[in-house]
């Protein structure tokens, strides 16, 4: 288990997220991952699949895996309140909301 040293922790709502710390202090400078959205060496496994899925991927084709604490609602709100965007690979939430948008016409509305 890795823990961030206090000197790299940030009060910034985006830079303080676990996923940002991983990118800024390990993936980027040590492993050379400049853009986690497009780097073919990165893959994402949703948290609901658990540690076993990470272990299987490392046995099959990957070499290392990282499991992060989920983003909290407080962290999500802090990012939104700062009018910022969540970093890549940080927006997995369970349970998933049903897909699609339902619109109901208000009675008496003209077409």
XYZ file of C-alpha atoms in Angstrom, residues 48-91:
44
model
C -17.249 -3.152 -8.734
C -15.087 -5.900 -10.304
C -12.765 -5.884 -7.287
C -9.153 -6.749 -6.616
C -9.462 -10.174 -8.211
C -10.008 -8.561 -11.629
C -6.839 -6.499 -11.123
C -4.870 -9.594 -10.184
C -6.149 -11.479 -13.233
C -5.175 -8.650 -15.595
C -1.664 -8.581 -14.121
C -1.311 -12.336 -14.617
C -2.631 -12.172 -18.183
C -1.164 -9.125 -19.893
C -0.494 -6.183 -17.572
C 2.484 -5.724 -15.279
C 1.182 -3.513 -12.487
C -2.164 -2.403 -11.112
C -3.260 0.410 -8.849
C -6.423 0.390 -6.778
C -7.496 3.808 -5.539
C -9.993 4.850 -2.940
C -13.206 5.916 -4.651
C -13.804 9.603 -5.168
C -16.074 10.802 -2.393
C -19.196 12.857 -2.957
C -17.510 15.661 -0.995
C -14.551 15.581 -3.422
C -16.888 15.519 -6.416
C -18.832 18.527 -5.101
C -15.599 20.426 -4.398
C -14.488 19.948 -8.002
C -17.912 20.992 -9.317
C -18.086 24.003 -6.982
C -14.684 25.115 -8.279
C -16.102 24.844 -11.832
C -13.440 22.277 -12.722
C -13.479 18.901 -14.468
C -12.735 15.544 -12.924
C -9.492 13.935 -14.137
C -9.571 10.897 -16.438
C -10.260 7.549 -14.778
C -11.845 9.195 -11.728
C -15.542 9.105 -12.474
